[in-house]
Short mmCIF file of C-alpha atoms and ligand atoms in Angstrom, two decimals:
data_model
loop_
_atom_site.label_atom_id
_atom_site.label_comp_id
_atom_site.label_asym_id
_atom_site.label_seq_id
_atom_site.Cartn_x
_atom_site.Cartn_y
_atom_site.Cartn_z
CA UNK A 1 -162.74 -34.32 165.60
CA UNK A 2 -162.79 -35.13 169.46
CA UNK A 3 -159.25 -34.71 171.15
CA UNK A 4 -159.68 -38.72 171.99
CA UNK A 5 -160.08 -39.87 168.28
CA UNK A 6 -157.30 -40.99 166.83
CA UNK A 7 -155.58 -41.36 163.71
CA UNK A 8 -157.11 -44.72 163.08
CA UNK A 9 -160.26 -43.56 164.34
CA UNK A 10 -160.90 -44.95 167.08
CA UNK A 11 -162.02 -43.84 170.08
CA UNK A 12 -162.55 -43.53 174.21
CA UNK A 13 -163.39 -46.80 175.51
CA UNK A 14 -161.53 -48.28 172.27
CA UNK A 15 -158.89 -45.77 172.61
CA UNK A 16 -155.46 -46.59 170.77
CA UNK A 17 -152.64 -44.87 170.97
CA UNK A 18 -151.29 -42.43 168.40
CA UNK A 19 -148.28 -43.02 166.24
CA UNK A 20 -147.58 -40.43 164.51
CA UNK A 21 -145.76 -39.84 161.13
CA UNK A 22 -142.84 -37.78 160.54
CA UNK A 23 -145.30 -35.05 158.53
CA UNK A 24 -147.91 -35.48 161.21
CA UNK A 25 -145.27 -34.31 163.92
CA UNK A 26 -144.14 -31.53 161.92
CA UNK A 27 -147.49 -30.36 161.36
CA UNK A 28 -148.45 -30.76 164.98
CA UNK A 29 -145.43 -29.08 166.07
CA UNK A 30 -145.65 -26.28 163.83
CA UNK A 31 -149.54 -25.58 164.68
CA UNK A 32 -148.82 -26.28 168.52
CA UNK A 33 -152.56 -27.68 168.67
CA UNK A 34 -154.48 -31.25 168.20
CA UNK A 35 -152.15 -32.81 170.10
CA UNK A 36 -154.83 -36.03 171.47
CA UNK A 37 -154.43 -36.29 175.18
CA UNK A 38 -152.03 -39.06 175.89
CA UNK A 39 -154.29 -40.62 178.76
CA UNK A 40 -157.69 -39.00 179.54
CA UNK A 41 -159.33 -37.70 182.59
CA UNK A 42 -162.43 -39.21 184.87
CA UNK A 43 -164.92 -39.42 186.92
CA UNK A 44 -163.95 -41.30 189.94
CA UNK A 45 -166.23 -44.61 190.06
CA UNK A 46 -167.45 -46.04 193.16
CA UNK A 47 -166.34 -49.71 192.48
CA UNK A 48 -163.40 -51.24 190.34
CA UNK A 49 -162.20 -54.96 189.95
CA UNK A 50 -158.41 -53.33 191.13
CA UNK A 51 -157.40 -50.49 192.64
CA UNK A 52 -153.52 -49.46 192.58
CA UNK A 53 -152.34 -46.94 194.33
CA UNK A 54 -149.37 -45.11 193.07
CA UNK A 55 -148.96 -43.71 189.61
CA UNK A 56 -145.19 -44.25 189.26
CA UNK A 57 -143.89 -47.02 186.78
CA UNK A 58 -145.00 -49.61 189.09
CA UNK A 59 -148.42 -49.10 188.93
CA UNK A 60 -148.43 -48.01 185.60
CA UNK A 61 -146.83 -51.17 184.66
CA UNK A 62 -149.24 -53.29 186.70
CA UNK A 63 -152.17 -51.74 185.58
CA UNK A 64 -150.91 -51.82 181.91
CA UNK A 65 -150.11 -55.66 182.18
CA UNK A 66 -153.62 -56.49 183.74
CA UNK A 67 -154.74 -55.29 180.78
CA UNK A 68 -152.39 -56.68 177.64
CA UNK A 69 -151.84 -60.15 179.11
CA UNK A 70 -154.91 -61.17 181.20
CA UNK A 71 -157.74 -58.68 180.05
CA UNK A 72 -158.49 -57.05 183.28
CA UNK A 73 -159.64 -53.48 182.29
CA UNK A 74 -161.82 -52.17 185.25
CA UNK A 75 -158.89 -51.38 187.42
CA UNK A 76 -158.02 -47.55 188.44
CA UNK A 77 -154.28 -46.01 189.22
CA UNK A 78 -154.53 -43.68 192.13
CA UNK A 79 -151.91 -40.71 192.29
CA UNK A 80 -151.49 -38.46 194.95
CA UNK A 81 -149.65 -36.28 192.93
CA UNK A 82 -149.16 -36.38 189.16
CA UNK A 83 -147.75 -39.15 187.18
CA UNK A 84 -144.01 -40.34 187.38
CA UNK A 85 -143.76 -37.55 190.16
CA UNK A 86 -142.59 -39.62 192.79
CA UNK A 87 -139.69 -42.08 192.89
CA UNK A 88 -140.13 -42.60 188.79
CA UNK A 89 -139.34 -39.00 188.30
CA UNK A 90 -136.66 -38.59 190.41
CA UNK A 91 -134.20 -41.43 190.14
CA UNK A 92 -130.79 -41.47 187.57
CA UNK A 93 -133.05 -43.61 184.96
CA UNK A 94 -129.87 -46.70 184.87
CA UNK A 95 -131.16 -49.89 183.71
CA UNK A 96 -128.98 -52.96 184.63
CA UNK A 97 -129.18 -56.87 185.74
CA UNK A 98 -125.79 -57.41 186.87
CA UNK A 99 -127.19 -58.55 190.70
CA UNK A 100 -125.18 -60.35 193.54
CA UNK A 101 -128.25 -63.43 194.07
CA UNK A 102 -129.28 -65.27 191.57
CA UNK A 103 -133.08 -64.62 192.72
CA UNK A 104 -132.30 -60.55 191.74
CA UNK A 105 -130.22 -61.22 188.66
CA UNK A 106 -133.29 -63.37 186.84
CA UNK A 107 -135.80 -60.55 188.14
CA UNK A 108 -133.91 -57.44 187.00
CA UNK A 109 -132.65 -59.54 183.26
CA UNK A 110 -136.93 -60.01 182.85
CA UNK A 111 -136.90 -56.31 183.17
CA UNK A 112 -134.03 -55.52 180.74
CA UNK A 113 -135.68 -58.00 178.60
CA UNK A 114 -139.17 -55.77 178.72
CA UNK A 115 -136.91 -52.34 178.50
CA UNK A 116 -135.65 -54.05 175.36
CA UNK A 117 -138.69 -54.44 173.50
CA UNK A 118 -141.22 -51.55 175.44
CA UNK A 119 -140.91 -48.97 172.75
CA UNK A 120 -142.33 -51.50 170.39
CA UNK A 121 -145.01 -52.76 172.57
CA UNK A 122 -146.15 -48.99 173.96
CA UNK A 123 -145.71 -47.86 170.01
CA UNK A 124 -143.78 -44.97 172.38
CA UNK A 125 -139.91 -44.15 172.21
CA UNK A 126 -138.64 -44.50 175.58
CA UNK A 127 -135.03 -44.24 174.22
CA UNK A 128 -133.39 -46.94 175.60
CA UNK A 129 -129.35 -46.95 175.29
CA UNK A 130 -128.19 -49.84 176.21
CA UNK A 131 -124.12 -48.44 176.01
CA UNK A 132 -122.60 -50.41 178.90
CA UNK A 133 -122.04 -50.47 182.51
CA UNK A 134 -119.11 -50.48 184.57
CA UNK A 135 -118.55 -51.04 188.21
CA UNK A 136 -115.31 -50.10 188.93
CA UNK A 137 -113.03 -51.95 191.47
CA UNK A 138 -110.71 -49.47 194.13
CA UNK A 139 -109.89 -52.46 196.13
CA UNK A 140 -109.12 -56.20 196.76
CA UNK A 141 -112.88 -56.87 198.56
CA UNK A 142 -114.68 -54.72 195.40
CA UNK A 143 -112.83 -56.70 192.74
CA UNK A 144 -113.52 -60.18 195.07
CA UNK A 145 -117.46 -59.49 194.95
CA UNK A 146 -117.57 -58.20 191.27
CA UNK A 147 -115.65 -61.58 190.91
CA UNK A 148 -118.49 -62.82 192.28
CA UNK A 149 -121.45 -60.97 190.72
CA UNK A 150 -119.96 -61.89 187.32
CA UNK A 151 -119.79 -65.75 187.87
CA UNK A 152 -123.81 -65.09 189.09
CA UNK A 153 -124.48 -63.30 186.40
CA UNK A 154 -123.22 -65.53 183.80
CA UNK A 155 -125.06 -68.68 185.30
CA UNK A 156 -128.42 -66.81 184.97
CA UNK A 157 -127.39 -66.29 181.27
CA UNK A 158 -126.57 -62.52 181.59
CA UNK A 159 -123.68 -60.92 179.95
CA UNK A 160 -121.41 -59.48 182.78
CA UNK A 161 -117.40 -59.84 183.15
CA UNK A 162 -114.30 -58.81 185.20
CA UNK A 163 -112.28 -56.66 183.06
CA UNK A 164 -108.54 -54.73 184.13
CA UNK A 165 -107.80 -51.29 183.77
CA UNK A 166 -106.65 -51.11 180.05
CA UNK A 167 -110.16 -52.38 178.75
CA UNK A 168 -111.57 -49.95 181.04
CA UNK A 169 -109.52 -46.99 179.17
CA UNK A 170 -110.55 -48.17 176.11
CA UNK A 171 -114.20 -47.76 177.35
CA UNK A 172 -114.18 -44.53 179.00
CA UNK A 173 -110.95 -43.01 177.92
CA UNK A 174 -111.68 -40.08 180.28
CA UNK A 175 -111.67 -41.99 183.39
CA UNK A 176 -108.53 -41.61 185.55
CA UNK A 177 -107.30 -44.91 185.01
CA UNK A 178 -103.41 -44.27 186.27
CA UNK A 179 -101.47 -45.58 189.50
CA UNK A 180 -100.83 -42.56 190.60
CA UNK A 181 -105.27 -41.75 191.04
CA UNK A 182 -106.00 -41.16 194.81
CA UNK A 183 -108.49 -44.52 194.38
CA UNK A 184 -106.68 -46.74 191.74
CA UNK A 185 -108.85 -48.59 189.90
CA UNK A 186 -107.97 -52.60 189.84
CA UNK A 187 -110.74 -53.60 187.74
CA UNK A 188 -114.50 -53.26 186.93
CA UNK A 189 -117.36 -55.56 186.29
CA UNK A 190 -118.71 -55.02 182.56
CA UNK A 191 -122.05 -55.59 181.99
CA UNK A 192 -122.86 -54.11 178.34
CA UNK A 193 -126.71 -54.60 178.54
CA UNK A 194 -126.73 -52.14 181.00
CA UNK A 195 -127.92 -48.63 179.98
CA UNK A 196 -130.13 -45.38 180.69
CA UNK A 197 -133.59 -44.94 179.47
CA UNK A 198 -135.77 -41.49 179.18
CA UNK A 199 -137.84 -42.40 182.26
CA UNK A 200 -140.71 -40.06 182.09
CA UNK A 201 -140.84 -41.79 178.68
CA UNK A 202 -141.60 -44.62 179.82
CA UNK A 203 -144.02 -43.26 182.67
CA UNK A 204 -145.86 -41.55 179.78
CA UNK A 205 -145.56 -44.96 177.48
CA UNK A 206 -146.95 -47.10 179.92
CA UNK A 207 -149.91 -44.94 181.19
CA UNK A 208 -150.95 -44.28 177.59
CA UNK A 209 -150.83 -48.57 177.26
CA UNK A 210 -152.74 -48.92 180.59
CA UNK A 211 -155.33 -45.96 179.49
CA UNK A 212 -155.82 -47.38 175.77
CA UNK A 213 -156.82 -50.60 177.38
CA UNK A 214 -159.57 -49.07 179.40
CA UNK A 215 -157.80 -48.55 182.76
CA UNK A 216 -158.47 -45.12 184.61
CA UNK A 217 -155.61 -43.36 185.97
CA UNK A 218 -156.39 -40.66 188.37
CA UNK A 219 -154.66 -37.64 189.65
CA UNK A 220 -153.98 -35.63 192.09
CA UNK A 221 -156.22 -38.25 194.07
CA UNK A 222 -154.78 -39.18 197.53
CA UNK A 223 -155.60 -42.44 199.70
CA UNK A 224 -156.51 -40.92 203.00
CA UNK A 225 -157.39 -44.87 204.46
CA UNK A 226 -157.89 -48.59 203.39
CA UNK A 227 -161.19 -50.64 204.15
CA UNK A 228 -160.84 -53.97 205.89
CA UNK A 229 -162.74 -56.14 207.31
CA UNK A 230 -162.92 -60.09 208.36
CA UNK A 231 -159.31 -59.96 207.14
CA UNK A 232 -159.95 -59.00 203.59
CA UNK A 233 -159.62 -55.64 201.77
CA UNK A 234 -162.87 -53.84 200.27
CA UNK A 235 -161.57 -50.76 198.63
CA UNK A 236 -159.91 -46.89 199.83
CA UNK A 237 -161.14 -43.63 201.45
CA UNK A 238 -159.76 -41.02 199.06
CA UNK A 239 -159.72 -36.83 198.99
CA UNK A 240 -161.83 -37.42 195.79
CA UNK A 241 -164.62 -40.19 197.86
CA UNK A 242 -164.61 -44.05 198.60
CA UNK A 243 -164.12 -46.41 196.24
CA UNK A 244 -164.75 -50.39 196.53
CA UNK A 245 -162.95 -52.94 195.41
CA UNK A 246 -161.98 -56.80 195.99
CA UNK A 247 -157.89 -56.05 195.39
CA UNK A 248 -156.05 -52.85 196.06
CA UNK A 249 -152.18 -52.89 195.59
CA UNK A 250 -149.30 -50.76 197.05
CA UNK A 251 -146.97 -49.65 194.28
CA UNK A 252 -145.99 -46.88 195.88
CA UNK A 253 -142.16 -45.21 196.89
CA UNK A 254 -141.44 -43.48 200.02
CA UNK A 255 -144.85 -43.77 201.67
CA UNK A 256 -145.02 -47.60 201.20
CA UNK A 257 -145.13 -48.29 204.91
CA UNK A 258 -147.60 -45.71 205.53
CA UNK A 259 -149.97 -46.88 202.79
CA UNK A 260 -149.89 -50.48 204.25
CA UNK A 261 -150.05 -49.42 208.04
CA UNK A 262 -153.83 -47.78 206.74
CA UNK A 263 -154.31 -51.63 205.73
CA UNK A 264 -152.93 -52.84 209.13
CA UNK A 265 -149.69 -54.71 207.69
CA UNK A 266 -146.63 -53.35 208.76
CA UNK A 267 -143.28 -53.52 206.73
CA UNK A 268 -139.70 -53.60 207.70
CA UNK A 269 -139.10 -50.40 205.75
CA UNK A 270 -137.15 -47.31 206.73
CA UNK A 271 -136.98 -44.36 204.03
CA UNK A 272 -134.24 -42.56 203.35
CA UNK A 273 -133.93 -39.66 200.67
CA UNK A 274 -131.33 -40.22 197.84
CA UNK A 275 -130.02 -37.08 196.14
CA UNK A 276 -128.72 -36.74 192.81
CA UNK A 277 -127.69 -33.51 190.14
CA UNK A 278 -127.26 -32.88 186.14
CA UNK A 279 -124.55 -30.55 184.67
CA UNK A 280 -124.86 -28.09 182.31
CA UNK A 281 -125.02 -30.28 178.80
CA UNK A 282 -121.33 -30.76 177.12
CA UNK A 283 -120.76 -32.79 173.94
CA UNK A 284 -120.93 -36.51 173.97
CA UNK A 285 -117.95 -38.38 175.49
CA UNK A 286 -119.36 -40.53 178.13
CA UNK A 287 -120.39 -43.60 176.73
CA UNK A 288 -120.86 -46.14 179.55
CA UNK A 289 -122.81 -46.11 182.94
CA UNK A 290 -119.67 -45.66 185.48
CA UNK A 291 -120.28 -46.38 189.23
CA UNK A 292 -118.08 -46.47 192.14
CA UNK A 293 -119.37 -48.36 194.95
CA UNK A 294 -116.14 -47.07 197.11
CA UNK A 295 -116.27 -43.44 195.64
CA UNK A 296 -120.21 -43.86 196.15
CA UNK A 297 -120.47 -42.00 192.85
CA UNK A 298 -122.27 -43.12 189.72
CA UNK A 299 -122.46 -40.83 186.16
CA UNK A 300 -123.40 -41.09 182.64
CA UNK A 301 -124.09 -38.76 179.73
CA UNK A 302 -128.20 -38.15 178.33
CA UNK A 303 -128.42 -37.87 174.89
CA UNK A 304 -128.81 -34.19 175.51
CA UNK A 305 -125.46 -34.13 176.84
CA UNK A 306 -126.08 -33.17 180.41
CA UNK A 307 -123.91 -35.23 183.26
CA UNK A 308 -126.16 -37.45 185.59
CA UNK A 309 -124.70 -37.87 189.09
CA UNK A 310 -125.88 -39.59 192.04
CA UNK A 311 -124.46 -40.86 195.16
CA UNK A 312 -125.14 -42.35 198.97
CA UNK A 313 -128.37 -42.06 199.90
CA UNK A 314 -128.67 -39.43 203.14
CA UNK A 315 -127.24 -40.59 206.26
CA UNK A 316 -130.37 -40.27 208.14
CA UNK A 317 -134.34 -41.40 207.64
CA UNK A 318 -136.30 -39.12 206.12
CA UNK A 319 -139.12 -37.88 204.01
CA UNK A 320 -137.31 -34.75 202.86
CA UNK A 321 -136.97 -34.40 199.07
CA UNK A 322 -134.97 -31.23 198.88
CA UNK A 323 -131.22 -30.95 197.87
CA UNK A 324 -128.60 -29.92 199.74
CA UNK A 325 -125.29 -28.06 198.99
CA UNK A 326 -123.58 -31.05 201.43
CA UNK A 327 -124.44 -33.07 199.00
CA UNK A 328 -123.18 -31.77 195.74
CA UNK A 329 -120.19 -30.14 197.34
CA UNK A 330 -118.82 -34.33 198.47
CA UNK A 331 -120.41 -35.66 194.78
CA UNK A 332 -118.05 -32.99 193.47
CA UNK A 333 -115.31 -34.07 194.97
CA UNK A 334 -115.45 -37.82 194.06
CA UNK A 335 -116.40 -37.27 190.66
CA UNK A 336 -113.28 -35.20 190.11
CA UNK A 337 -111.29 -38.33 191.77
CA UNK A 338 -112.39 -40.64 188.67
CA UNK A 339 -112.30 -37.40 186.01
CA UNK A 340 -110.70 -35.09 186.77
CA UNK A 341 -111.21 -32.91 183.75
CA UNK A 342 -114.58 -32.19 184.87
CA UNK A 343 -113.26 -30.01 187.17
CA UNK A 344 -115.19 -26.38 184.77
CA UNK A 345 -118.14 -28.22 184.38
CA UNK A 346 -121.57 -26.43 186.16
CA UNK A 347 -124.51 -28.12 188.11
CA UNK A 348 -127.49 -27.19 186.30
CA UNK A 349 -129.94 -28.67 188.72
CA UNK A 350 -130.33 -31.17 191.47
CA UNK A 351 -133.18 -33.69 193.16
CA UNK A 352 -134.13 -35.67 195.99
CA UNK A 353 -136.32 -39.20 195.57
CA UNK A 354 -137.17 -41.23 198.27
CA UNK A 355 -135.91 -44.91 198.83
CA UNK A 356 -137.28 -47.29 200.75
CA UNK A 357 -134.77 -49.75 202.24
CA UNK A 358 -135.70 -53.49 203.18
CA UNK A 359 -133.32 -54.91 205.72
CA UNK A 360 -131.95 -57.26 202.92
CA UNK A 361 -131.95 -54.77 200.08
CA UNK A 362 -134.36 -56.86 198.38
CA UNK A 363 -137.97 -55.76 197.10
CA UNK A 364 -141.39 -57.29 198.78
CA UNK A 365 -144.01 -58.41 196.47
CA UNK A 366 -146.86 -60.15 196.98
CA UNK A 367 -149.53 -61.42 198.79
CA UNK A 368 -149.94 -59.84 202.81
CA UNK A 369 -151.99 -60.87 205.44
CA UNK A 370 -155.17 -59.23 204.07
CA UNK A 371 -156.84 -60.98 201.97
CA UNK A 372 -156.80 -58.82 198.11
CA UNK A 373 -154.44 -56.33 199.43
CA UNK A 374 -150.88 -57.04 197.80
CA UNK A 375 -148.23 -55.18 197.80
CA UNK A 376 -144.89 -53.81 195.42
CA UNK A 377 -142.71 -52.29 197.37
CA UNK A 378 -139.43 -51.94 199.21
CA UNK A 379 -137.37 -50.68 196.33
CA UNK A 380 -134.31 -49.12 197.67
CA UNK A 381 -132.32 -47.73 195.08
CA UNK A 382 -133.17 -49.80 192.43
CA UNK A 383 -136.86 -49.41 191.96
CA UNK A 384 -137.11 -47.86 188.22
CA UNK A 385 -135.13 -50.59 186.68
CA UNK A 386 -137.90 -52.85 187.99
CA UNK A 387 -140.99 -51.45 186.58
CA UNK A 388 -141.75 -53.95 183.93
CA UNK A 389 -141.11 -56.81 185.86
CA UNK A 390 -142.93 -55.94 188.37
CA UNK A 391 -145.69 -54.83 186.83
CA UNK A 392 -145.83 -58.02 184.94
CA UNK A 393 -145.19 -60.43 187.94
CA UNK A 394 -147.66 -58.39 190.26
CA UNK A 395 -150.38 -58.14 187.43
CA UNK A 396 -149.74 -62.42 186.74
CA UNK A 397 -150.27 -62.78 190.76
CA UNK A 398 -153.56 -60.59 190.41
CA UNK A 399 -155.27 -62.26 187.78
CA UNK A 400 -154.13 -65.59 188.57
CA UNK A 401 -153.60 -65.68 191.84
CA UNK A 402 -151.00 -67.95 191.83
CA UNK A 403 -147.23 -66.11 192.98
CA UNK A 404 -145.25 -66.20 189.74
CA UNK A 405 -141.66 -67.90 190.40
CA UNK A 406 -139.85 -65.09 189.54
CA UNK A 407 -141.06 -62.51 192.87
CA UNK A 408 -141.17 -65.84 194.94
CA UNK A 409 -138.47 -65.09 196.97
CA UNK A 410 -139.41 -61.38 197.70
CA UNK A 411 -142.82 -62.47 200.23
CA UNK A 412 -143.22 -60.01 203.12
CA UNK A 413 -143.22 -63.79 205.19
CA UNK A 414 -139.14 -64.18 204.49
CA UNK A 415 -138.70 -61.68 207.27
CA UNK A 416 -140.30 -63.91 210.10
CA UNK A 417 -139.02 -66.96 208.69
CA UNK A 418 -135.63 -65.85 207.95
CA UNK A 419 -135.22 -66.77 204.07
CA UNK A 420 -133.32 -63.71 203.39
CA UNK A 421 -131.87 -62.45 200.06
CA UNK A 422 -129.18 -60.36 200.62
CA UNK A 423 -128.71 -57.73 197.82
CA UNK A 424 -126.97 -55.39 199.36
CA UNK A 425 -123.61 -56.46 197.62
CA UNK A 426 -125.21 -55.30 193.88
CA UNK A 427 -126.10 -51.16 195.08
CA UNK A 428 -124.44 -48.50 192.97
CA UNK A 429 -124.32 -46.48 195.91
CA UNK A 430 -123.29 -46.90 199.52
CA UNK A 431 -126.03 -47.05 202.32
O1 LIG B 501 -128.93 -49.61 191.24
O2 LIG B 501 -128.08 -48.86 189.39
C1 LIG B 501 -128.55 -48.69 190.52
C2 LIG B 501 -128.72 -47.32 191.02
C3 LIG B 501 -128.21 -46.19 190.53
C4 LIG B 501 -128.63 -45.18 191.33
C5 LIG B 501 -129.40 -45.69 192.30
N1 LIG B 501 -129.46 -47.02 192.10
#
């Protein structure tokens, strides 16, 4: 039986992907062999209807959604590196729609919306935990905009509150919640939809969608330059060869300026790397998401156990992705402010991703000056939580191209013409 037939026997072009039964993963497991690849490998055409550079969730999504809602299967996924290695890979996987504007608070709910029901639709478990998220107030200005993010959030239908510091206990009976803490905490906004999600999962989940549909993701394939001419895109100089096509998109983190400089659009973008660490894995008594915008500390608890921190991004551009003992030695510190009883606990392991910051903290989608050359990018810090929205909006633009209301607001023109959306209010972390 060839590694690409499956259960149901079907096959390549027709390929669907596995679910598998509770004997059929013992079995599997046990034997350690027949696994069926989860995407498959290719030759690297010359031509494709859509090219989409960056195999991250983004262009996962897109090329995923191109597929399952509008039946556009000759498209190709270009990765540098390997899947879900860049920014997907190396973020603290927090899902959450609790935004300051009411543009970002409908576009991140879509996404929770798509989290919701993805492990259904990708027939993969991405382990989605939607346990609660807390934003936790130090002072009169952080209650005053949580205030404010709540009333938002509640006009765009989403479930978000102000609650005191006895509801908070109750919550997260760990947290430090007395007079007497060096940061009291006033209040917190509550936004139980929020969550963490097993984010390679949903890497893996989507390219297995995008592959079953047809769509060809490549590794380990780098674009080296973008074809234009009379103002309209024909296709990307790769290590692997050229390849044509009518509509090439930029989904990609931390090199999002330099992939649309090859096109000749420049972006407002400066990158900055944002760090973040795991513990050693203790048993479960975390159950919300708990961030401190004044702190500039965010945790929660994996289902393994392990502790997730993250905090500030870096002071300084850059496109360094390596740790540094600066930075766990100040996260260390203001996690033991909120819990203090963490004080034995051991850093397994820690990361850099790379964030790409807008001057308005808000994403840019859309259509650019070159004709069939769109772009999905600009994410900040909150780029994973957007990967189904975005992939769904960007893949509606494609195949319709119409701009779906939705991304409206996020056009690379707001910059010259001054329609800002300020977002900066709604970051877990300071900048
Ligand atoms: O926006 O929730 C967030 C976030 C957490 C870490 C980085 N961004």
């Amino acid at each position: 039986m060839s590694i690409f037939t499956n259960r149901d026997g079907s096959r390549d072009g027709h390929h669907k992907p596995a679910g598998y039964s509770a004997f059929d993963l013992f079995r599997r497991g046990l034997l350690g062999t027949q696994w069926p690849r989860a995407w498959r490998s290719h030759d690297l055409k010359p031509s494709y209807d859509v090219v989409i550079v960056g195999g991250g969730v983004h262009g996962l999504a897109t090329a995923y959604y191109l597929a399952a809602n509008h039946g556009i299967t000759d498209v190709a996924v270009l990765e540098k590196g390997y899947i879900g290695g860049g920014a997907s890979g190396r973020n603290t996987a927090i899902i959450r729609s609790n935004y300051l504007t009411p543009e970002g608070t409908r576009f991140y709910d879509r996404s929770v919306k798509l989290y919701e029901t993805l492990a259904a639709d990708l027939n993969f478990n991405v382990m989605f935990s939607q346990r609660g998220h807390l934003t936790l107030a130090h002072s009169d200005s952080a209650l005053r905009t949580s205030r404010w993010r709540a009333e938002v959030n509640k006009l765009q239908g989403v479930d978000s509150e102000v609650i005191g510091p006895e509801e908070i206990k109750k919550l997260v009976p760990y947290l430090d919640t007395s007079e007497h803490a060096r940061y009291p905490i006033l209040g917190a906004l509550y936004h139980p939809p929020g969550g963490i999600i097993r984010h390679d999962a949903v890497v893996w989940g989507y390219a297995r969608g995008a592959d079953a549909h047809g769509a060809h993701i490549h590794q380990n394939t780098e674009v080296l330059g973008i074809e234009v001419a009379n103002g309209r895109v024909r296709g990307v100089r790769t290590n692997r060869g050229d390849v044509a096509a009518p509509v090439v998109v930029n989904c990609t983190a931390g090199w999002s300026s330099l992939i649309s400089e090859m096109a000749g659009v420049k972006l407002p973008i400066t990158t900055f790397p944002l760090q973040a660490a795991v513990t050693e894995p203790v048993r479960p008594f975390l159950e919300a998401v708990i961030v401190s915008g004044t702190l500039h500390v965010y945790v929660s608890q994996t289902d393994r156990g392990e502790l997730v921190f993250g905090a500030s991004v870096d002071p300084f551009p850059s496109y360094s992705m390596r740790g540094s003992l600066e930075f766990t030695e100040g996260l260390a510190g203001h996690v033991l402010e909120l819990m203090p009883s963490l004080a034995k606990l051991r850093v397994l392991r820690q990361w850099a991703g790379l964030c790409d910051m807008t001057p308005d903290f808000a994403p840019i989608m859309g259509i650019t000056p070159v004709e069939g050359f769109y772009v999905d990018v600009g994410w900040g810090t909150y780029g994973f939580k957007a990967g189904p929205v975005s992939g769904e909006t960007m893949a509606q633009l494609i195949a319709t191209g119409k701009t779906p209301p939705l991304i409206a607001a996020f056009d690379l023109a707001r910059f010259a013409e001054g329609r800002l959306v300020g977002e900066k209010g709604a970051a877990s972390v300071g900048h």
